[in-house]
XYZ file of C-alpha atoms in Angstrom:
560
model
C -69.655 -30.385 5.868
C -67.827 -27.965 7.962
C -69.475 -27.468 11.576
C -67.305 -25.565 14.534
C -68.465 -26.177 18.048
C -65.884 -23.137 19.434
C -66.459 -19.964 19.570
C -62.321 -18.652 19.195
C -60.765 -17.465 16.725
C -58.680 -20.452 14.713
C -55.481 -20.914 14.852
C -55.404 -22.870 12.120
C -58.944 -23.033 9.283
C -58.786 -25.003 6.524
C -61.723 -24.400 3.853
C -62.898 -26.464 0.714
C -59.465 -28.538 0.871
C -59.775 -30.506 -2.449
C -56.574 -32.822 -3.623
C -55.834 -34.553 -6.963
C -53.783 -37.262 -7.671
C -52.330 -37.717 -11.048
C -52.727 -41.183 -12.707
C -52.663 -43.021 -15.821
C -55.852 -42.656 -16.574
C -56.351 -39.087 -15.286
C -56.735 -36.900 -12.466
C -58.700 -38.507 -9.512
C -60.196 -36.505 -6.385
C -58.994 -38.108 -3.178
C -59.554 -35.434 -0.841
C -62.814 -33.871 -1.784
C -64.210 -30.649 0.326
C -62.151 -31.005 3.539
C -63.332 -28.157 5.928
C -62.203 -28.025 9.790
C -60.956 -25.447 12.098
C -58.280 -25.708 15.252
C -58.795 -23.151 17.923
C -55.463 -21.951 19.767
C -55.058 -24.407 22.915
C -57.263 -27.443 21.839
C -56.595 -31.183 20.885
C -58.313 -31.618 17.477
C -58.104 -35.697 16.576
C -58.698 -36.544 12.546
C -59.608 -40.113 12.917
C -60.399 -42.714 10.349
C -58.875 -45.957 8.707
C -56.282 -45.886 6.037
C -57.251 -44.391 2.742
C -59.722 -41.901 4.333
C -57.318 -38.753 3.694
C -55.931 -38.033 6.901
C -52.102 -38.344 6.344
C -52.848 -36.382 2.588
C -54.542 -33.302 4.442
C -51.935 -33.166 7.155
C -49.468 -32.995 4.563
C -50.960 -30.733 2.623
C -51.197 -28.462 5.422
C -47.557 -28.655 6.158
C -46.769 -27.997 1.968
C -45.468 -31.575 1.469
C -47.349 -33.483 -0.987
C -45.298 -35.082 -3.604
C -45.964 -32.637 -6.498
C -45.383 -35.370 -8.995
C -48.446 -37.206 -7.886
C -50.655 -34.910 -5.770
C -52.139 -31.481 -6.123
C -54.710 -29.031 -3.757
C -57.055 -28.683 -6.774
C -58.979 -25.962 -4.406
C -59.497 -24.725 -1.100
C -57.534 -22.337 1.435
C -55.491 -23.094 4.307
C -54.715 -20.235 6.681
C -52.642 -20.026 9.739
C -54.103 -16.872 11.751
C -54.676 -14.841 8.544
C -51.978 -16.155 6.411
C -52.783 -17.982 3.407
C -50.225 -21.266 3.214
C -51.464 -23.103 -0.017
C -50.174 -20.313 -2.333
C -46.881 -19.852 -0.739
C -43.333 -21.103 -2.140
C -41.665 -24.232 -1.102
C -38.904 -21.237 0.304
C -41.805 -19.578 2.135
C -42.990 -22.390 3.590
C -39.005 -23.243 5.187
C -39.869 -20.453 7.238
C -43.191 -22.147 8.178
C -42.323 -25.310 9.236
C -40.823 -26.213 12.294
C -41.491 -22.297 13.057
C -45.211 -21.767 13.204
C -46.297 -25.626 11.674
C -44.521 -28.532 13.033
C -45.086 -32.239 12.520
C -44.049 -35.362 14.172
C -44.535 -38.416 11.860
C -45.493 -42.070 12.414
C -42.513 -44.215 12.389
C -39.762 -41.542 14.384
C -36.196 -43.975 12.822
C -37.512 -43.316 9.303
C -37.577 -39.688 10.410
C -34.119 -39.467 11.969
C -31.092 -39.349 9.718
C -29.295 -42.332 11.184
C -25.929 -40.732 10.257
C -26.491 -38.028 12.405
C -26.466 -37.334 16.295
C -29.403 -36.710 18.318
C -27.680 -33.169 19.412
C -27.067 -32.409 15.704
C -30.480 -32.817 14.577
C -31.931 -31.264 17.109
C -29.761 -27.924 17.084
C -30.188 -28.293 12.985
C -33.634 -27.178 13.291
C -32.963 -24.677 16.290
C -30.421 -22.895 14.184
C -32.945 -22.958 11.121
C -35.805 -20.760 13.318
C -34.119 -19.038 16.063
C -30.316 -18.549 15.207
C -27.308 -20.358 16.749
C -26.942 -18.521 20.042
C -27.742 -20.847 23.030
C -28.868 -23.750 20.379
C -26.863 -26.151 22.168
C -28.624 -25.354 25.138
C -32.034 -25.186 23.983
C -31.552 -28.294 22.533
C -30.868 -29.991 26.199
C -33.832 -28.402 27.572
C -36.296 -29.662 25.323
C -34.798 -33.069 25.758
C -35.584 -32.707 29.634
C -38.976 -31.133 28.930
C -39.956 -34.761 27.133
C -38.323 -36.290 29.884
C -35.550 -38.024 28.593
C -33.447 -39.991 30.773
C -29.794 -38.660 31.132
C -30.386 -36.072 27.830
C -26.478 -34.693 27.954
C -25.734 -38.691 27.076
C -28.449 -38.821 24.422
C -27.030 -35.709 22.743
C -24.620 -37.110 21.957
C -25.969 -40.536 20.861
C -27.503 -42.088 17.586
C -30.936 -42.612 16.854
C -30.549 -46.641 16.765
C -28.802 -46.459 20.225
C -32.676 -45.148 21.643
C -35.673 -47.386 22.328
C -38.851 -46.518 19.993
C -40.512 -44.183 22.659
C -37.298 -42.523 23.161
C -36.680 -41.914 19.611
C -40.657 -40.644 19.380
C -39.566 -38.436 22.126
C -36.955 -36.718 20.390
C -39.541 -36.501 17.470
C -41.198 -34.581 19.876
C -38.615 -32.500 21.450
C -37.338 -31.697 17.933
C -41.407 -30.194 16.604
C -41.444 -28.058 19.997
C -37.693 -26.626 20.180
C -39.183 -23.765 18.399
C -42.585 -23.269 20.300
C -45.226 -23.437 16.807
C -48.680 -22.467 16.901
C -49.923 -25.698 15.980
C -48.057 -29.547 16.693
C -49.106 -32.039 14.321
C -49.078 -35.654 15.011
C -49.208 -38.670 12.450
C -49.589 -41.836 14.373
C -47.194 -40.880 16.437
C -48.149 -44.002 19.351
C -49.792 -46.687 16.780
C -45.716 -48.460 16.649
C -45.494 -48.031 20.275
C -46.185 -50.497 23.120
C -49.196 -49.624 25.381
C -46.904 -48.451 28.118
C -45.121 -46.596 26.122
C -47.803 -45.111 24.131
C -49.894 -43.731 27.647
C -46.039 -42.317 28.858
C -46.539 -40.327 25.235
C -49.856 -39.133 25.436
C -49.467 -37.915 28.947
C -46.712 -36.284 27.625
C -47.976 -34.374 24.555
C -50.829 -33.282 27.368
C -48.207 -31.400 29.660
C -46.785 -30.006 26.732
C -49.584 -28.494 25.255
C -50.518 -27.151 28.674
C -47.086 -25.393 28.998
C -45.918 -24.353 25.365
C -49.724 -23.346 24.599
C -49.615 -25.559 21.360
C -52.450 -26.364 19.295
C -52.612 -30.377 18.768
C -53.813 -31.758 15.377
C -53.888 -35.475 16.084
C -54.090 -37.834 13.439
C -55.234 -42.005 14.398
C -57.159 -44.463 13.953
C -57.314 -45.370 17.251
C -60.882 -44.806 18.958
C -58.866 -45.190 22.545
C -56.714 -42.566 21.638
C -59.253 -40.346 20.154
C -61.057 -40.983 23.593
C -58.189 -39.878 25.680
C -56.858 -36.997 23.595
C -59.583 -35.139 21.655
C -61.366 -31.953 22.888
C -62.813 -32.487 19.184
C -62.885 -34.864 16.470
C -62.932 -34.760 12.409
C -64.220 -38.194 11.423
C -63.008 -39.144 7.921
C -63.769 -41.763 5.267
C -62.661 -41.557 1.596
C -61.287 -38.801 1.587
C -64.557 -37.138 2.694
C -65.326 -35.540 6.374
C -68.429 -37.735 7.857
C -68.933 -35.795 10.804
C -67.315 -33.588 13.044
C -68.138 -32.184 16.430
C -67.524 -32.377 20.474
C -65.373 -35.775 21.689
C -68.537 -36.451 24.035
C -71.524 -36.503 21.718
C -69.354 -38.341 18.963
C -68.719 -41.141 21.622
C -72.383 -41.188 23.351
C -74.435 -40.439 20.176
C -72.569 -41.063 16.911
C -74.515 -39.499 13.806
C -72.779 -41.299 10.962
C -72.995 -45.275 10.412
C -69.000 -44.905 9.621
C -68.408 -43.311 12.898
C -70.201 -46.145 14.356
C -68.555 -48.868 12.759
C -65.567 -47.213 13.612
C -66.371 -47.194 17.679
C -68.031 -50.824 17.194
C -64.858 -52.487 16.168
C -62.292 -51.264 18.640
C -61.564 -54.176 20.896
C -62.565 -52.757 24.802
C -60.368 -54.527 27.318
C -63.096 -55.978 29.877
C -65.483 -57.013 27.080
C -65.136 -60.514 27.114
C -65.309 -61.015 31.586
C -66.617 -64.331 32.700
C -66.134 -66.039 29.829
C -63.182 -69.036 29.443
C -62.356 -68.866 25.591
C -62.932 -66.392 22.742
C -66.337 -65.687 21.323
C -67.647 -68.337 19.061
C -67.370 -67.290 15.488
C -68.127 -69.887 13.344
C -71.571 -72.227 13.469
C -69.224 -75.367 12.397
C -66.935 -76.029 15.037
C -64.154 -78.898 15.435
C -64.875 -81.136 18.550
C -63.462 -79.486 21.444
C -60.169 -80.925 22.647
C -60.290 -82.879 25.647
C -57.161 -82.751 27.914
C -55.993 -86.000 27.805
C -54.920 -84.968 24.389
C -51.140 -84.352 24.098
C -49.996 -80.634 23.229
C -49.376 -79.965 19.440
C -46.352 -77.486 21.278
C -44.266 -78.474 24.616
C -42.181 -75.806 25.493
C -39.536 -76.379 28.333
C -36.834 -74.215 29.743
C -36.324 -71.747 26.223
C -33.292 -69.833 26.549
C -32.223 -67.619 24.032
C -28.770 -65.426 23.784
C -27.316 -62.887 21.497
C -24.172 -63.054 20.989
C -21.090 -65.164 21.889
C -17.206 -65.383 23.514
C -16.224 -62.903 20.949
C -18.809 -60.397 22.169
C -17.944 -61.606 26.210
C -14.541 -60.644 25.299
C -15.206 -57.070 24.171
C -17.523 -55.986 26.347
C -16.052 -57.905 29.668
C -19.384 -59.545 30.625
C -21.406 -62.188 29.129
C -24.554 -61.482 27.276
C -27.664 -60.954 28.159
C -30.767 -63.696 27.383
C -33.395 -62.471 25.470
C -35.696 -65.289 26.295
C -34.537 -66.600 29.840
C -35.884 -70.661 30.511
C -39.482 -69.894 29.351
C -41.923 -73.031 29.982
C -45.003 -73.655 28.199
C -47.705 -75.827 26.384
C -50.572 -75.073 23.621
C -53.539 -77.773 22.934
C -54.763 -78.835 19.734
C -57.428 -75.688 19.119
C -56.462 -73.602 21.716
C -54.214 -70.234 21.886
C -51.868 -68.794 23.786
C -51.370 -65.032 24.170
C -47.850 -63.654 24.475
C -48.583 -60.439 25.539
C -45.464 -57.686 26.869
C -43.624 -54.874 25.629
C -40.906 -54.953 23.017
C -37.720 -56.001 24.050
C -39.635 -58.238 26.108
C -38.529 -61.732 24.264
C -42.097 -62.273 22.630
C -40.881 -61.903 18.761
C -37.623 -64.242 19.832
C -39.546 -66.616 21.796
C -42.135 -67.048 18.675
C -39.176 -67.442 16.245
C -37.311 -69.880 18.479
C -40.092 -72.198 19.092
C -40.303 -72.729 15.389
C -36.465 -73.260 14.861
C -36.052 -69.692 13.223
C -32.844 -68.946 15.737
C -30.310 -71.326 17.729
C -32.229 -71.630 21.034
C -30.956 -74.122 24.468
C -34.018 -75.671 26.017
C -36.465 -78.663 24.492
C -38.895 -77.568 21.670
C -41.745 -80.100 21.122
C -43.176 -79.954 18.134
C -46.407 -82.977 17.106
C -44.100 -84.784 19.585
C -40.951 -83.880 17.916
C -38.487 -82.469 19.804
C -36.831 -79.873 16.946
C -33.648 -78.981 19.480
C -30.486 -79.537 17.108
C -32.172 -80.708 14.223
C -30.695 -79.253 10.727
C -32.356 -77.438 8.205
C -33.388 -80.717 6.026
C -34.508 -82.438 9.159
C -36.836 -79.410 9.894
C -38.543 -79.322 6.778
C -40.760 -81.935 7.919
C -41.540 -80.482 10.489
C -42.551 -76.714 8.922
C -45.662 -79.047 7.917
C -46.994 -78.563 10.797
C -46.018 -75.046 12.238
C -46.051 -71.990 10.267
C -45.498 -67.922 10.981
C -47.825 -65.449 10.381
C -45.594 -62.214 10.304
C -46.463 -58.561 11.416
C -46.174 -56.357 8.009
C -48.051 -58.463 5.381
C -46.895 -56.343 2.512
C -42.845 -57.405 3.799
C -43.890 -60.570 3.906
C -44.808 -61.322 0.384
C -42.128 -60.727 -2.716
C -43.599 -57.293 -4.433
C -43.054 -59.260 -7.980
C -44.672 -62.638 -6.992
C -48.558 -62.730 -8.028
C -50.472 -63.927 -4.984
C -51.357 -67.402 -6.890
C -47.348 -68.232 -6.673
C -47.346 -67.073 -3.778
C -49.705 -69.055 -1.601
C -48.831 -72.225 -3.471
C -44.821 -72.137 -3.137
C -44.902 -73.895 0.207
C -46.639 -76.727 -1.654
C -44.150 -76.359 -4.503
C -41.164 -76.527 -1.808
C -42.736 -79.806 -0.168
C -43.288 -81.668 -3.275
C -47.180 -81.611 -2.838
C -49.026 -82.204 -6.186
C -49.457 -81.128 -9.715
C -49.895 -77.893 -11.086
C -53.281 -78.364 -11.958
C -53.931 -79.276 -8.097
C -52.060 -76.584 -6.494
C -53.852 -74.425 -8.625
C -57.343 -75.700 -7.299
C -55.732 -75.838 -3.593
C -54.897 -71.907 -3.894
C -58.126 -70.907 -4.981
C -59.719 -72.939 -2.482
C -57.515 -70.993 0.367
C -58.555 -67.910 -1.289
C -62.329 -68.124 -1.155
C -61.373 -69.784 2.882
C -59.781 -66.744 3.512
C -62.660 -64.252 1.933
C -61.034 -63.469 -1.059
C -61.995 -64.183 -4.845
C -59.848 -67.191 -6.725
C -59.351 -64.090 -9.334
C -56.662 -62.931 -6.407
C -54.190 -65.628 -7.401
C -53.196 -63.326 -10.873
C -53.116 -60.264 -8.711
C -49.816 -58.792 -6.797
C -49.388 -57.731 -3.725
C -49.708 -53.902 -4.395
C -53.056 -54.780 -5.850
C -54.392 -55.229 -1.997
C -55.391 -53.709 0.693
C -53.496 -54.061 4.163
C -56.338 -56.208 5.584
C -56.737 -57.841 2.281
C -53.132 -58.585 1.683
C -52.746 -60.198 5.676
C -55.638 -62.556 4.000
C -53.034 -64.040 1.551
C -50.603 -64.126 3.821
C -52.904 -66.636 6.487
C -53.783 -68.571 2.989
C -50.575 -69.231 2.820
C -49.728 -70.213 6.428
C -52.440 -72.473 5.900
C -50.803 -73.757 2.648
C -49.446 -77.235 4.395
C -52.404 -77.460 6.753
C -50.499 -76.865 9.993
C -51.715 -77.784 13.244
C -49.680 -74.395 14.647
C -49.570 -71.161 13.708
C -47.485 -68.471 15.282
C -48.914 -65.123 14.520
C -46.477 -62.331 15.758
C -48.275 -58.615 15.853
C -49.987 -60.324 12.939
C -52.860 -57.220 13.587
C -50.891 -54.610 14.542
C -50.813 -52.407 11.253
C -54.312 -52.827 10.455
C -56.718 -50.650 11.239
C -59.447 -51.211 13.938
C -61.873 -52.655 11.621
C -59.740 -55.044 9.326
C -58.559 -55.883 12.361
C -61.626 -56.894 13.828
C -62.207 -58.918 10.418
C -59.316 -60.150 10.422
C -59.403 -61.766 14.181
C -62.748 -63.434 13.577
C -61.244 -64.658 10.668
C -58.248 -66.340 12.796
C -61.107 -67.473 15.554
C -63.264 -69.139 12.298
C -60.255 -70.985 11.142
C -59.281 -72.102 14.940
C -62.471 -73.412 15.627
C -62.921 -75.691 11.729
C -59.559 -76.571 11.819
C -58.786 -77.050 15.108
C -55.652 -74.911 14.633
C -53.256 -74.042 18.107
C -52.070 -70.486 17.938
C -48.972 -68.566 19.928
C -50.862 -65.585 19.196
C -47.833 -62.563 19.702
C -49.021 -58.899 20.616
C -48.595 -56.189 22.641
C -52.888 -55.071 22.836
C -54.242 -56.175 25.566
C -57.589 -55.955 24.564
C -56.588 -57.656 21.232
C -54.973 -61.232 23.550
C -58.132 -60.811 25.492
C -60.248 -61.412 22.655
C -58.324 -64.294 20.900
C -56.852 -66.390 24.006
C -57.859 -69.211 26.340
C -54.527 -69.032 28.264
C -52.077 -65.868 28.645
C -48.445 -65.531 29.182
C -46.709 -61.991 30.242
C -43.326 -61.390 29.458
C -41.039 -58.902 30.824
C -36.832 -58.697 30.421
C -37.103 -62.121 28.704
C -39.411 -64.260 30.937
C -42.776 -65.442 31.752
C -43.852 -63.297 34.792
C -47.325 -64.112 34.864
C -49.205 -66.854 32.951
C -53.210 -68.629 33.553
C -56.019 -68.748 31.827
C -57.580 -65.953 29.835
C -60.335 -65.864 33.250
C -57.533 -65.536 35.716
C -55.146 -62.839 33.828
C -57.393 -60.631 33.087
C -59.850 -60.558 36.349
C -57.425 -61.262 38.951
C -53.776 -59.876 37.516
C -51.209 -60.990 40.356
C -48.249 -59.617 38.908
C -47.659 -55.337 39.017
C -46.430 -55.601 35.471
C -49.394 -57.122 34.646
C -51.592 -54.550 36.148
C -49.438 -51.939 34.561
C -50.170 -53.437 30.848
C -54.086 -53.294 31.713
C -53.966 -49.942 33.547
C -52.203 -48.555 30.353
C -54.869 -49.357 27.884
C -56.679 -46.978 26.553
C -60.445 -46.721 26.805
C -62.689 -45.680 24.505
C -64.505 -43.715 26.649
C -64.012 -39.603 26.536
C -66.369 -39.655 30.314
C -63.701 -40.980 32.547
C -61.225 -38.312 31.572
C -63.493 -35.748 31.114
C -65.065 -35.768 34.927
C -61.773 -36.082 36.205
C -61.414 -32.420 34.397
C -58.333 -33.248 32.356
């Protein structure tokens, strides 16, 4: 399907793109007909979940699929009228970075942590322009992405800058050598939603003053929204439809590209309403309030660090969580919503006896404070962690079975025969097939393998779970599955969540009461109602204001 709305010449046209991957049982076809163009100047988004083929034609553009694994079985990709799928990996060096250059998802797998931020960043300016002045350049383009103090960061390490800072570079490092065409992986979907607006505003500027052509890859319908004077919608591997941001926002064609708009949580969506949208028909009996909290929080201080550290550095150290206060009812959640470095992770960790923490921790009426590891066992019953990256959270050479049973095995609960039936009943509770338990974790989706992982949290039948960014690496519609899933469970269990995240639109959706965190502690916190119609707090209205929307009109009648 190839269909071009604009009338200039392309930059960048890419024709018939067709890529095999080599397996075991033969070649497969996992990018199949691929056609698109980018005109000089525009904001092209590629948008679909994982799998679709975005990543795999973005890298074949840039000559960097793994050879052992993937070939372009046909097609052409030209820059102006230069032919790039025939040229040699030494032809190419002269390519990238020059004319094509990328900046990739996750910016401190990117960086070589060994090396300075100056260093890398006159590395590449020596590689396309020469060394006169590189030093130079090199400060400029840390100022043009608006760096704070960029003569320090020259000099620093990547793991001494903040994510968006470290994107930033990313940035700075693609455009030190002015390329026809910028293209961007994911470069906000790690990035808190501050963060991620302070990037996308940026990327604007810069393709207004360097006169870059943005290919920008997400699955993000917000971003696509704000971004995209086009769009490329994929799904397996296959475009769906392509055309003009506006008519694929206000009249989709494809049911994919639908879906795809359907699911994205819109911040707003929920107004007037006390408590997440009922999911499931069977519902526990609602608590009442006389009802004691399954988790009493009360003055939570947390602190890196100790005398030895006081002693080198001449002050004390800082709290990461700073006498946070707080209670969740049987059945109810609470968001913790902020940006990182805010104390949400370390607050969620602390409350289940993860890290040394000062303050009382109530858990079932059990106060967990100074308990020891065999005294908290107990305990664990009844609270468990649902972690962000699913596929870290589960041992690579454990089947799933194993897997969702060992907290039974640890606690002494049952036979084998029984655990076995217990596993497969959590498997078919969490939408998956009993056949799962022989399966390993690489056998799974992302969505699929975030399943097992809440089968497992649900091993011990807790009346807590902490979920921290439990949703953040999925895409929009697993996630969407995934959170009714969560609200299902809530409401015929009668579960209590500290539901961790940094979307907005996401703690909207799943929370009856919200807390906002900033430099450690709580600067906001009511009920779902009252946080999100009537924010008090600037930080709070920051957060909200930072969101995107999935809606290209807004932007597009204030002529940006």
């Amino acid at each position: 399907m190839t269909v071009s709305l604009a009338t200039a010449s392309p930059t960048l046209s890419v024709t018939g793109l067709s890529v095999d991957a080599r397996t075991p049982e033969g070649r497969r076809r996992i990018l199949d007909e691929v056609s698109f163009d980018l005109i000089a100047g525009e904001t092209l988004c590629i948008a679909g979940e994982s799998g679709s083929g975005k990543s795999v034609t973005s890298l074949a553009i840039m000559g960097l699929l793994p050879k052992a694994s993937l070939q372009i079985a046909s097609g052409s990709i030209k820059l102006g009228d230069r032919e790039l799928s025939r040229l040699s990996n030494h032809a190419m060096r002269s390519v990238r970075g020059g004319d094509v250059a990328m900046v990739f998802q996750e910016p401190m797998t990117s960086l070589n942590p060994v090396m300075s931020i100056g260093a890398q960043l006159t590395e590449a300016i020596r590689e396309h322009q020469g060394s006169a002045d590189a030093d130079a350049v090199a400060l400029r383009m840390l100022d043009a992405v608006q760096i704070t103090e960029p003569a320090k960061r020259l000099k620093q390490y990547p793991h001494e800058l903040s994510g968006g800072m470290r994107q930033r570079v990313m940035i700075a490092m693609a455009l030190s050598c002015r390329p026809k065409v910028l293209i961007a992986d994911e470069p906000t979907t790690a990035l808190d939603v501050t963060v991620q607006a302070q990037i996308l505003t940026l990327m604007r500027e810069l393709k207004s003053e360097f006169g870059t052509s943005i290919m920008l890859i997400t699955h993000d319908m917000g971003v696509v929204a704000e971004m995209a004077d086009r769009v490329v919608v994929m799904q397996h591997g296959r475009i769906v439809e392509q055309g003009g941001v506006l008519p694929i926002f206000s009249a989709p064609q494809a049911v994919y590209t639908r879906q795809l708009l359907a699911a994205v949580p819109r911040l707003g969506a929920h107004a007037g309403s006390d408590g997440p949208p009922r999911i499931s028909p069977i519902a526990q009996t609602a608590p009442v309030l006389d009802r004691g909290p399954v988790l009493a929080v009360r003055d939570l201080s947390v602190t890196y660090g100790g005398p030895a550290q006081w002693f080198l550095k001449g002050k004390p150290p800082a709290a990461a969580v700073n006498a946070v206060s707080f209670d969740i009812l049987p059945g109810q959640t609470l968001g913790l919503v902020g940006e990182s470095g805010s104390g949400k992770s370390t607050t969620g960790k602390a409350v289940l006896g993860l890290i040394p923490f000062s303050g009382d921790v109530v858990i079932n009426g059990r106060n967990i404070g100074g308990l020891s590891h065999r005294q908290m066992q107990p305990v664990r019953r009844s609270a468990q962690m649902i972690f962000q990256d699913p596929y870290a959270s589960l041992d690579p050479r454990m089947a799933v079975g194993p897997a969702v049973a060992e907290p039974l095995v640890i606690h002494g609960i049952g036979n084998k025969s029984e655990r076995d039936d217990r596993v497969a009943e959590l498997l078919r509770r969490v939408g998956l097939t009993p056949d799962a338990a022989s399966r390993y974790p690489h056998e799974f989706s992302g969505g699929q393998r975030q399943r097992i992982c809440i089968a497992r949290a649900l091993a011990l039948e807790p009346k807590l779970i902490v979920a921290d960014e439990s949703v953040a690496a999925l895409d929009v519609s697993v996630r969407a599955r995934v959170l009714d899933l969560m609200l299902e469970l809530q409401e015929t269990m009668g579960l209590a969540y500290l539901f961790i995240s940094h979307d907005m639109a996401v703690i909207e959706r799943m929370s009856h009461h919200v807390a906002v965190m900033r430099a450690g502690a709580i600067v906001e916190m009511g009920t779902r109602r009252q946080l999100f119609e009537n924010p008090r707090d600037s930080y709070t209205q920051a957060l909200m204001a930072a969101v995107p929307i999935p809606d290209p009109r807004p932007r597009l009648l204030a002529g940006e």
